[in-house]
Amino acid sequence: MQIFDIFIPLLIQPLVNVMVVMYALLGHNFVFALLASTILVQLITWPLTMQSMSSSKKMQALQNSPEWKDAQKKYKNDREKMSQVTMELYRKHGINPAAGCLPTLIQFPLLIAFYQAINVLLAVNPETLLDMTRYLYHNIPFIADIAKQTVPLQSTFLWLNLAHPDPYYVMPVLVAASTWLSQRTMSMPSGDTQQAAINNQMQLMMPVMIGWFALQVASGLSIYWIISSLVRMAIQGFTQGWGNVLPSGLKLPAGIKLPGRLSAARPAAKKVAEPKPSSADVQVKPETPPRKPDQPVSSNNGAKGEGKRRARRRARR
Amino acid sequence: MACGGASPATGFSHPVFAQDTLYVGSTGGKVYALDPANGNKKWTFPADNSKIAVLYSAPIVGDQYVFIGSSDKKLYVLSASSGEKQCEFETGDSIIATPAYANGVVYVGSSDGSLYAVDPKQKNDKGQCARKWEFKTQSKVWAEPLIVGDKIYVASLDHHLYALNLNRADNDKPLWDFSAEGAIASSPRFADGLLYFGSFDNNVYAVSAADGKKVWQYATENWVWADPLVVNNLVVIGSLDHNIYALDSKTGQMKWKFATGEGVRAAVSGKEAIVYAGSEDRNVYAINVSDGSKVWEYNAVDKVLAAPALVDGSVIVQTNNHKVYALDAASGQKKWEFETDK
């Protein structure tokens, strides 16, 4: 048994069966089935994503704190001591330094599982269709009945044969664009200039890599990736507010409110996204010097105290 | 099962014995003509080191031709004596189905959803074999069509079995069609006025060849992809539920079942007392028709997805590891093996 075989009963098999049911329920349309399954999976994994985002925020706040900066300055020539102090600070503020990687770590097994499930369901060759019988839950009559009536699944959508790469390269471009957008909205700005540079680089590299990957694989998988990026952003919008989700510079017309928390248009929401050492956001001691009376809260919003109030609300949550 | 995802395409073309020659569409994508006595090669197509594509269709022989469909969407018409290509016919998608041949016309189903009637002696202005007619179904046609008299029966993954006149025009409606609950990839077989076939709805069906009315059905526990064999008033057929079933051809009542270790996709072969079957469990089995008891088994090292061929006391099987084995029909002892190009 190979190590990856663990994915079969844990992820791939359930996904295959869920998607077969969705396909039957949603008018025998594979893309609709993919959409419904993606939303379901993103909702299931959302608590983990939230946890890691919270951890990222704490980390970001810590990195912006004078405590951190002082330590960096003080021990810049003593790596060992620096790492000791860093770990101490992490412990003190209850930060798990690995937690920030969670969203990515979650997405990759899911990507692999969806990749395998899509290949199985679209049956690119007769051998794969033959294999599909091993993935189906034959002992659940409801699923077995649905499967025998729906297999083989229709693999055409618009101009695409979902089992093959997009011949017109539209999907790879959309995959790269949605990855870039999703990363921009999900990532936390870092106070550490080196880290910020790495983040920026990653934000460019990842879309290119994923886009290149989309050139080679079934367009059904590209559709999954686009949907999952959009769904993640939508869930973030509903739970965290649309301020972070909407691209900077995009202002909603006056009077339009999006559903979900913090549905305010971009200017007000921007403050939340700014890497401010907000004490309410994290449990880092407010060691920042008091703001001078003439210092503006936000460069583009006159609503003084709005950011603080919002931060307090989130701290209470 | 592979570690999820798409299994590699290896094909499952079964060997065919005709005109003193064994024809094999290899898992490596070539057509071989072998001497059935010793496995010596007579010719290959393509003759050089190239290959066609993955082959699921078996090479059938009619008049002086060998016909074989390929996953490169083409039906190839070869000289049976030399392997030289006579003409080809391109369809809209891969050809998985084995063709059928009668009265100078070859009939082949394609994954583009159509059954084509092709005249191998006529060429169109593109230099391809000429199309006589086309019958469109709603899904892929993966089953070998069956010709009985002036009728042709073709199954489709659209859940239907259609009866057509051999001499028809493009737009002629089918004589009748039978609807199963699942896709049909099993090729129908005919005996005593009935057509027998399996379906992905787990059932084995017997329908009247005259009007398509169902006579009986028998439910297995998984998809039935294999073609049936009708022998001694029994319908012997494998299921992906790992079993080979022997059903009374008149009533559908089960007489015996034989358990293998994995799914049985390949058709069972045989004539009278003993039938031979390959399984995904990598074994070839010889089974007594009378009671379903095992006569012998041979471990073929890799999955056996293609039906065995019977040649003068030998059982010829092709496995997924690019090997063709000739086994003694009585004992299961290996007589020779031939390794095809990978």
XYZ file of C-alpha atoms in Angstrom:
659
model
C 0.000 0.000 0.000
C 1.396 3.354 -1.005
C 1.153 6.350 1.291
C -1.167 8.150 -1.138
C -3.606 5.240 -1.003
C -4.851 6.706 2.273
C -6.454 9.489 0.207
C -8.700 6.996 -1.567
C -11.078 6.076 1.286
C -10.584 9.384 3.109
C -11.057 11.896 0.328
C -11.366 10.556 -3.204
C -14.038 7.931 -2.646
C -16.388 10.230 -0.689
C -15.868 12.960 -3.279
C -16.633 10.632 -6.180
C -19.877 9.561 -4.539
C -20.897 13.071 -3.517
C -20.271 14.301 -7.050
C -22.253 11.455 -8.607
C -25.216 12.353 -6.388
C -24.835 16.071 -7.148
C -24.627 15.274 -10.868
C -27.891 13.353 -10.723
C -29.619 16.010 -8.621
C -28.413 18.987 -10.647
C -29.680 18.125 -14.090
C -26.849 15.846 -15.176
C -24.513 18.814 -15.463
C -20.977 18.053 -14.342
C -20.035 21.697 -13.788
C -23.015 22.245 -11.491
C -22.043 19.082 -9.611
C -18.495 20.412 -9.313
C -19.771 23.772 -8.076
C -21.990 22.205 -5.416
C -19.281 19.804 -4.253
C -16.700 22.584 -4.070
C -18.980 24.774 -1.965
C -19.651 21.826 0.328
C -15.961 21.018 0.766
C -15.007 24.667 1.300
C -17.684 24.998 3.971
C -16.437 21.864 5.710
C -12.838 23.087 5.725
C -13.685 26.699 6.520
C -13.159 26.439 10.318
C -9.576 25.354 9.689
C -9.049 28.173 7.255
C -10.509 30.647 9.743
C -8.216 29.353 12.460
C -5.173 29.847 10.309
C -6.268 33.287 9.209
C -6.648 34.286 12.815
C -3.178 32.960 13.518
C -1.813 34.908 10.559
C -3.354 38.074 11.904
C -1.778 37.541 15.309
C 1.549 36.935 13.625
C 1.171 40.050 11.536
C 0.354 42.144 14.573
C 3.299 40.722 16.467
C 5.661 41.480 13.609
C 4.492 45.064 13.647
C 4.924 45.450 17.372
C 7.864 47.342 18.875
C 8.593 44.281 21.018
C 9.329 42.275 17.872
C 11.220 45.069 16.163
C 13.361 45.686 19.242
C 14.249 41.996 19.403
C 15.128 41.971 15.723
C 17.374 44.941 16.175
C 18.936 43.742 19.405
C 19.797 40.217 18.302
C 20.379 40.760 14.611
C 23.926 39.387 14.929
C 23.028 36.464 17.164
C 20.844 34.065 15.196
C 20.549 31.559 18.009
C 19.384 34.103 20.525
C 17.109 35.682 17.954
C 15.348 32.388 17.290
C 15.043 31.785 21.047
C 13.454 35.171 21.583
C 11.220 34.688 18.548
C 9.928 31.404 19.878
C 9.447 33.008 23.279
C 7.356 35.756 21.700
C 5.301 33.196 19.777
C 4.652 31.329 23.003
C 3.826 34.471 24.913
C 1.263 35.590 22.349
C -0.143 32.129 21.672
C 0.968 31.980 18.043
C 1.585 28.776 16.136
C 4.076 29.768 13.439
C 3.038 26.819 11.231
C -0.654 27.707 11.328
C -0.318 30.294 8.568
C 0.515 27.543 6.078
C -2.716 25.678 6.815
C -4.886 27.092 4.037
C -2.320 26.052 1.452
C -1.739 22.710 3.159
C -5.474 22.061 3.152
C -5.918 23.089 -0.443
C -3.293 20.752 -1.883
C -4.733 17.444 -0.654
C -8.126 18.738 -1.752
C -6.738 19.660 -5.159
C -5.262 16.173 -5.502
C -8.518 14.578 -4.358
C -10.603 16.638 -6.780
C -8.086 15.934 -9.555
C -8.399 12.199 -8.993
C -12.164 12.294 -8.513
C -12.670 14.326 -11.693
C -10.494 11.916 -13.673
C -12.405 8.941 -12.309
C -15.801 10.502 -12.979
C -15.042 11.766 -16.455
C -13.511 8.389 -17.342
C -10.888 9.553 -19.818
C -10.470 5.930 -20.908
C -12.411 2.665 -20.433
C -9.960 1.454 -17.791
C -10.854 4.447 -15.619
C -14.560 3.728 -16.059
C -13.786 0.185 -14.996
C -12.024 1.569 -11.927
C -14.994 3.761 -11.082
C -16.924 0.752 -9.819
C -14.353 0.434 -7.033
C -14.945 3.993 -5.879
C -18.717 3.848 -5.806
C -20.512 2.939 -2.588
C -22.384 -0.083 -3.949
C -23.563 -0.940 -0.444
C -25.557 2.294 -0.251
C -28.562 1.504 -2.488
C -29.435 5.172 -3.056
C -25.968 5.919 -4.454
C -25.670 2.630 -6.344
C -29.025 3.299 -8.048
C -28.065 6.830 -8.991
C -24.670 5.699 -10.281
C -25.969 2.977 -12.534
C -28.448 5.371 -14.107
C -26.017 8.245 -14.639
C -22.746 6.593 -15.635
C -21.027 7.514 -17.890
C -21.216 11.187 -16.949
C -21.537 13.782 -19.702
C -18.194 15.492 -20.041
C -19.019 18.383 -22.359
C -19.620 21.941 -21.180
C -19.707 24.912 -23.542
C -16.723 24.413 -25.840
C -14.932 22.139 -23.370
C -14.497 18.429 -23.131
C -13.997 18.453 -19.377
C -11.835 15.334 -19.515
C -9.262 17.124 -21.690
C -7.310 20.392 -21.475
C -8.947 23.510 -22.919
C -7.823 23.745 -26.574
C -8.302 27.539 -26.563
C -6.311 28.211 -23.342
C -9.138 30.228 -21.768
C -9.227 28.039 -18.646
C -5.497 28.362 -17.813
C -5.803 32.167 -17.998
C -8.874 32.148 -15.759
C -7.158 29.754 -13.355
C -4.123 32.043 -13.062
C -6.313 35.129 -12.644
C -8.542 33.577 -9.988
C -5.512 32.257 -8.080
C -3.924 35.690 -8.081
C -7.138 37.350 -6.929
C -7.756 34.747 -4.265
C -4.232 35.064 -2.895
C -4.448 38.825 -2.778
C -7.629 38.742 -0.773
C -6.656 35.926 1.556
C -3.079 36.912 2.388
C -2.149 39.098 5.297
C 0.286 41.942 4.755
C 3.511 41.380 6.673
C 5.389 43.953 8.662
C 8.604 42.078 8.029
C 9.991 43.502 4.790
C 11.761 40.264 3.882
C 8.601 38.267 4.484
C 6.563 40.800 2.538
C 8.942 40.434 -0.416
C 8.617 36.649 -0.288
C 4.834 36.965 -0.106
C 4.781 39.271 -3.107
C 6.946 36.880 -5.061
C 4.713 33.958 -4.121
C 1.644 35.895 -5.166
C 3.090 36.139 -8.648
C 4.686 32.700 -8.855
C 1.697 30.655 -7.694
C -0.768 31.873 -10.354
C 1.837 31.267 -13.065
C 2.552 27.769 -11.761
C -1.105 26.846 -11.342
C -1.904 28.342 -14.768
C 0.861 26.262 -16.347
C -0.500 23.193 -14.559
C -3.956 23.965 -15.994
C -2.493 23.786 -19.503
C -1.781 20.103 -19.014
C -4.750 18.778 -17.070
C -8.429 18.128 -17.699
C -10.378 21.384 -18.026
C -12.785 19.989 -15.407
C -10.014 20.439 -12.856
C -9.460 24.031 -14.013
C -13.143 24.690 -13.449
C -12.813 23.229 -9.945
C -9.889 25.553 -9.206
C -11.701 28.648 -10.447
C -14.837 27.741 -8.530
C -12.929 27.001 -5.324
C -11.055 30.320 -5.521
C -14.305 32.209 -6.020
C -16.086 30.239 -3.318
C -13.269 30.912 -0.823
C -13.477 34.600 -1.589
C -17.267 34.552 -1.292
C -17.155 32.754 2.046
C -14.544 35.195 3.250
C -16.775 38.031 2.112
C -19.742 36.672 4.014
C -17.802 35.935 7.182
C -15.081 38.598 7.265
C -16.613 41.332 5.208
C -16.315 42.237 1.558
C -13.705 44.910 2.179
C -10.827 42.482 1.897
C -12.367 40.614 -0.983
C -13.051 43.445 -3.371
C -9.988 44.544 -5.330
C -8.457 47.755 -4.044
C -9.679 50.737 -5.957
C -13.052 49.156 -6.600
C -15.761 51.135 -4.924
C -19.279 49.924 -4.755
C -21.810 52.453 -5.995
C -23.480 54.380 -3.221
C -26.427 52.597 -1.731
C -25.296 49.106 -2.752
C -24.715 46.783 0.113
C -23.360 43.283 -0.195
C -24.669 40.627 2.146
C -22.531 39.471 5.009
C -20.594 41.235 7.697
C -18.847 44.524 7.065
C -20.677 45.017 3.858
C -19.448 48.546 3.609
C -17.760 49.690 0.460
C -14.009 49.569 0.087
C -12.797 52.763 1.849
C -14.177 51.858 5.246
C -13.200 48.237 4.929
C -9.656 49.045 3.879
C -8.723 50.032 7.390
C -9.406 46.528 8.583
C -7.022 45.104 6.061
C -4.238 47.522 6.885
C -1.423 45.992 8.920
C -2.064 48.049 11.976
C -0.849 46.866 15.316
C -4.387 46.602 16.563
C -4.467 45.480 20.137
C -8.015 44.272 19.842
C -7.148 41.987 17.001
C -4.566 40.032 18.944
C -3.462 39.576 22.477
C -0.210 41.449 21.912
C 0.327 44.144 24.490
C -0.401 47.545 23.041
C 3.208 48.699 23.187
C 2.799 51.038 20.229
C 3.310 54.654 21.154
C 0.078 56.531 21.610
C -1.172 58.114 18.408
C -0.579 61.807 18.199
C -3.780 63.793 18.285
C -3.272 65.039 14.741
C -2.408 61.608 13.304
C -5.215 60.388 11.011
C -6.770 57.011 11.598
C -6.984 56.343 7.920
C -5.602 58.132 4.933
C -8.874 58.066 3.076
C -11.598 57.958 5.624
C -12.751 60.615 7.907
C -14.736 58.295 10.142
C -12.368 58.403 13.094
C -12.561 55.459 15.430
C -14.412 53.256 12.931
C -11.424 50.916 12.602
C -11.087 50.674 16.379
C -14.746 49.907 16.840
C -14.591 47.230 14.190
C -11.497 45.711 15.768
C -13.179 45.673 19.151
C -16.206 43.944 17.649
C -13.952 41.276 16.163
C -12.090 40.828 19.428
C -15.376 40.243 21.164
C -16.261 37.605 18.551
C -7.185 0.352 -8.044
C -4.497 2.780 -8.947
C -3.766 5.557 -6.479
C -6.874 7.345 -7.559
C -7.404 9.094 -10.818
C -7.148 7.854 -14.331
C -5.781 4.382 -14.843
C -3.232 4.122 -17.626
C -4.792 3.197 -20.948
C -3.569 -0.245 -21.925
C -6.478 -1.461 -24.040
C -8.213 -4.821 -23.901
C -8.293 -6.116 -27.444
C -8.867 -9.871 -27.444
C -7.017 -12.267 -29.747
C -8.901 -13.733 -32.707
C -8.162 -16.974 -34.564
C -9.063 -17.074 -38.269
C -7.615 -18.455 -41.484
C -4.926 -20.441 -39.597
C -3.593 -17.282 -38.039
C -3.860 -15.719 -34.618
C -4.508 -11.970 -34.804
C -3.662 -9.878 -31.772
C -4.212 -6.176 -31.158
C -1.490 -5.603 -28.594
C -1.573 -3.516 -25.436
C 1.340 -1.612 -26.997
C -0.803 -0.470 -29.959
C 0.233 -2.787 -32.808
C -1.548 -5.533 -34.717
C 0.237 -8.901 -34.849
C -0.393 -11.942 -36.997
C 1.064 -14.962 -35.173
C 1.441 -18.631 -35.904
C -0.893 -20.216 -33.322
C 1.283 -23.324 -33.062
C 4.364 -21.569 -31.697
C 3.699 -17.844 -31.454
C 6.034 -16.971 -34.304
C 5.355 -13.606 -35.838
C 4.013 -13.491 -39.411
C 3.601 -9.740 -39.740
C 2.868 -6.627 -37.719
C 1.034 -3.430 -38.440
C 2.591 -0.912 -38.513
C 5.509 -2.874 -39.931
C 8.101 -0.447 -38.542
C 8.677 0.527 -34.913
C 5.731 2.904 -34.811
C 2.377 2.038 -33.258
C -1.223 2.979 -33.955
C -2.720 3.891 -30.587
C -4.209 2.042 -27.640
C -6.348 -0.842 -28.937
C -9.591 -1.956 -27.316
C -11.206 -3.269 -30.464
C -10.360 -6.847 -31.453
C -9.079 -7.603 -34.973
C -11.809 -9.389 -36.901
C -11.269 -11.141 -40.188
C -13.564 -11.068 -43.213
C -12.716 -12.112 -46.775
C -9.122 -11.015 -47.302
C -9.210 -8.289 -44.677
C -8.424 -7.694 -41.029
C -10.517 -4.901 -39.502
C -9.563 -3.193 -36.266
C -10.680 0.005 -34.595
C -8.277 2.199 -32.664
C -8.430 4.860 -29.988
C -6.970 7.243 -32.612
C -10.593 7.345 -33.948
C -9.802 5.253 -37.017
C -10.963 1.927 -38.367
C -8.065 0.239 -40.140
C -8.577 -2.192 -42.982
C -5.505 -4.404 -43.428
C -4.578 -7.206 -45.768
C -5.039 -10.436 -43.814
C -2.050 -12.006 -45.547
C 0.499 -9.193 -45.325
C -0.805 -6.660 -42.806
C -0.549 -3.923 -45.386
C -3.082 -1.133 -44.894
C -5.828 -1.175 -47.538
C -7.716 1.855 -46.327
C -8.891 3.548 -43.174
C -12.052 5.250 -41.986
C -11.981 8.080 -39.469
C -14.818 8.591 -36.976
C -15.394 11.491 -34.602
C -13.924 9.880 -31.496
C -11.997 6.860 -30.288
C -13.115 3.408 -31.386
C -13.439 1.010 -28.472
C -15.890 -1.431 -30.088
C -14.869 -4.471 -32.073
C -16.239 -4.231 -35.630
C -18.534 -6.758 -37.311
C -18.354 -7.817 -40.959
C -20.962 -9.282 -43.323
C -21.593 -9.259 -47.052
C -18.650 -7.038 -47.907
C -19.520 -4.319 -45.379
C -17.856 -3.627 -42.047
C -19.871 -2.131 -39.184
C -18.180 -0.292 -36.352
C -19.330 1.741 -33.380
C -17.475 4.823 -32.190
C -17.264 6.880 -29.011
C -18.709 9.711 -31.122
C -22.054 7.922 -30.584
C -22.520 6.466 -34.060
C -22.547 3.084 -35.686
C -21.014 3.267 -39.157
C -21.417 0.937 -42.115
C -18.256 1.130 -44.205
C -17.436 -0.393 -47.564
C -13.757 -1.433 -47.489
C -13.589 -1.810 -51.262
C -14.834 1.686 -52.080
C -12.873 4.813 -51.347
C -14.183 8.340 -51.036
C -12.518 11.426 -52.508
C -10.259 11.701 -49.443
C -8.912 8.214 -50.080
C -10.747 6.794 -47.052
C -12.980 3.719 -47.070
C -16.440 4.836 -48.135
C -19.222 5.277 -45.589
C -22.516 3.625 -46.499
C -24.659 4.808 -43.634
C -24.479 6.110 -40.087
C -26.802 5.509 -37.154
C -26.558 8.020 -34.321
C -27.183 7.096 -30.690
C -27.159 9.418 -27.683
C -23.894 8.192 -26.190
C -20.745 6.201 -26.920
C -20.990 2.918 -28.776
C -18.502 0.573 -27.114
C -20.150 -2.775 -27.833
C -19.506 -4.951 -30.855
C -22.553 -4.940 -33.148
C -24.202 -8.271 -33.811
C -25.412 -9.274 -37.268
C -28.186 -11.856 -37.498
C -29.669 -12.368 -40.969
C -30.546 -8.984 -42.429
C -30.577 -7.243 -39.044
C -27.857 -5.622 -37.006
C -28.148 -5.095 -33.255
C -26.109 -2.415 -31.570
C -25.928 -1.351 -27.935
C -24.977 2.097 -26.698
C -23.939 3.675 -23.425
C -27.185 5.665 -23.832
C -28.870 2.614 -22.160
C -30.434 1.341 -25.410
C -30.118 -1.727 -27.583
C -31.194 -0.934 -31.138
C -32.302 -3.242 -33.941
C -31.583 -1.939 -37.453
C -31.954 -3.187 -40.963
C -28.595 -3.921 -42.550
C -29.694 -2.155 -45.707
C -30.858 1.131 -44.365
C -30.476 4.810 -45.093
C -29.001 7.363 -42.684
C -32.338 8.630 -41.429
C -34.179 5.336 -41.158
C -35.563 4.733 -37.697
C -34.545 1.626 -35.779
C -36.856 -1.378 -36.039
C -37.123 -1.335 -32.276
C -35.085 -0.337 -29.286
C -34.880 -1.749 -25.819
C -34.138 0.522 -22.882
C -32.155 -0.739 -19.902
C -31.687 1.210 -16.668
C -27.951 1.528 -17.241
C -25.403 1.938 -20.003
C -24.785 -1.079 -22.246
C -21.178 -1.854 -23.122
C -21.752 -5.599 -23.403
C -22.093 -6.963 -26.936
C -25.320 -8.879 -27.519
C -25.241 -12.579 -28.350
C -28.008 -14.462 -30.167
C -29.494 -17.917 -29.587
C -32.957 -19.359 -30.227
C -34.561 -16.061 -31.082
C -33.250 -14.238 -28.026
C -30.563 -11.623 -27.557
C -28.488 -11.728 -24.364
C -26.402 -8.895 -22.961
C -25.363 -7.213 -19.720
C -25.716 -3.632 -18.507
C -24.180 -1.196 -16.037
C -27.511 -1.455 -14.195
C -26.101 -4.777 -12.877
C -28.550 -6.864 -14.914
C -28.185 -9.566 -17.524
C -31.036 -9.291 -20.028
C -32.692 -11.609 -22.507
C -34.871 -9.827 -25.069
C -36.702 -11.077 -28.110
C -34.731 -10.435 -31.288
C -38.023 -10.019 -33.150
C -39.493 -7.128 -31.200
C -37.123 -6.200 -28.388
C -39.519 -7.303 -25.635
C -37.841 -8.357 -22.414
C -38.057 -12.089 -21.704
C -36.124 -12.128 -18.440
C -33.500 -10.258 -16.461
C -31.105 -11.399 -13.777
C -29.542 -9.007 -11.253
C -25.883 -9.355 -10.286
C -24.261 -7.128 -7.673
C -22.232 -4.863 -9.913
C -21.996 -3.677 -13.496
C -22.068 -6.297 -16.240
C -19.599 -5.170 -18.897
C -18.619 -8.590 -20.272
C -20.117 -10.125 -23.393
C -22.167 -13.263 -22.716
C -21.435 -16.743 -24.032
C -24.360 -19.010 -24.859
C -23.425 -22.662 -24.456
C -25.465 -25.793 -23.589
C -28.613 -23.720 -22.977
C -26.725 -21.570 -20.496
C -25.811 -17.904 -20.647
C -22.359 -17.677 -19.072
C -21.339 -14.125 -18.240
C -18.932 -12.328 -15.925
C -19.839 -9.409 -13.668
C -17.718 -6.753 -12.013
C -19.047 -8.217 -8.741
C -16.177 -10.761 -9.181
C -18.443 -13.643 -10.215
C -19.099 -15.585 -13.374
C -22.768 -16.593 -13.650
C -24.366 -19.435 -15.580
C -28.035 -18.650 -16.218
C -30.670 -20.773 -17.842
C -31.030 -19.273 -21.313
C -34.825 -19.724 -21.318
C -35.683 -18.538 -17.824
C -32.699 -16.602 -16.494
C -32.563 -18.850 -13.438
C -29.047 -19.110 -12.010
C -27.526 -22.576 -12.350
C -24.184 -21.817 -10.764
C -21.792 -18.993 -10.071
C -18.038 -19.062 -9.937
C -16.162 -16.601 -7.739
C -12.926 -14.980 -8.894
C -10.873 -12.542 -6.837
C -11.714 -9.405 -8.839
C -14.089 -8.071 -11.465
C -14.671 -9.996 -14.680
C -14.769 -7.624 -17.645
C -13.748 -10.053 -20.348
C -16.130 -12.355 -22.154
C -16.040 -16.039 -21.305
C -14.961 -18.309 -24.181
C -15.715 -21.967 -24.784
C -17.649 -24.463 -26.821
C -19.087 -27.314 -24.824
C -17.890 -28.884 -21.601
C -15.375 -26.301 -20.422
C -15.389 -22.519 -20.582
C -12.406 -20.208 -20.095
C -12.425 -16.831 -18.407
C -9.947 -14.141 -17.477
C -10.334 -11.933 -14.416
C -8.845 -8.728 -13.084
C -7.454 -10.962 -10.331
C -4.741 -11.891 -12.897
C -5.895 -15.456 -13.334
C -7.254 -17.438 -16.232
C -9.841 -20.020 -15.164
C -11.107 -23.185 -16.846
C -14.583 -23.974 -15.511
C -16.853 -26.982 -15.958
C -20.010 -25.843 -17.722
C -22.106 -28.515 -16.044
C -21.565 -27.468 -12.435
C -19.287 -24.425 -12.331
C -16.410 -26.309 -10.731
C -12.852 -25.200 -11.441
C -10.805 -27.376 -13.785
C -7.603 -25.356 -13.551
C -6.341 -21.836 -13.071
C -3.287 -20.102 -14.481
C -1.668 -17.038 -12.952
C -1.093 -14.650 -15.833
C 0.926 -12.131 -13.733
C -1.245 -9.176 -14.764
C -4.925 -8.346 -15.216
C -6.794 -10.258 -17.898
C -9.286 -7.804 -19.360
C -9.620 -9.442 -22.786
C -11.512 -12.603 -23.701
C -9.461 -15.750 -24.358
C -9.404 -17.273 -27.856
C -9.618 -21.026 -28.458
C -7.277 -22.559 -31.030
C -6.819 -26.311 -31.547
C -6.532 -27.343 -27.923
C -4.979 -24.067 -26.787
C -6.380 -21.136 -24.876
C -4.791 -17.875 -26.006
C -4.897 -14.954 -23.605
C -3.470 -11.485 -23.689
C -2.682 -9.799 -20.398
C -2.006 -6.205 -19.482
C 1.729 -6.875 -19.156
C 2.254 -7.019 -22.949
C 2.250 -10.814 -23.040
C 0.291 -13.316 -25.102
C 0.124 -16.780 -23.525
C -0.896 -20.050 -25.165
C -2.153 -22.458 -22.489
C -3.028 -26.087 -22.897
C -6.828 -26.176 -22.835
C -6.908 -29.423 -20.864
C -4.255 -28.757 -18.226
C -3.603 -25.007 -18.189
C 0.114 -25.599 -18.779
C 1.835 -22.839 -20.710
C 2.745 -23.890 -24.261
C 4.368 -20.682 -25.392
C 4.367 -16.969 -24.694
C 4.921 -14.023 -26.953
C 5.967 -10.579 -25.810
C 4.479 -7.734 -27.803
C 6.051 -4.297 -28.242
C 5.443 -1.945 -25.328
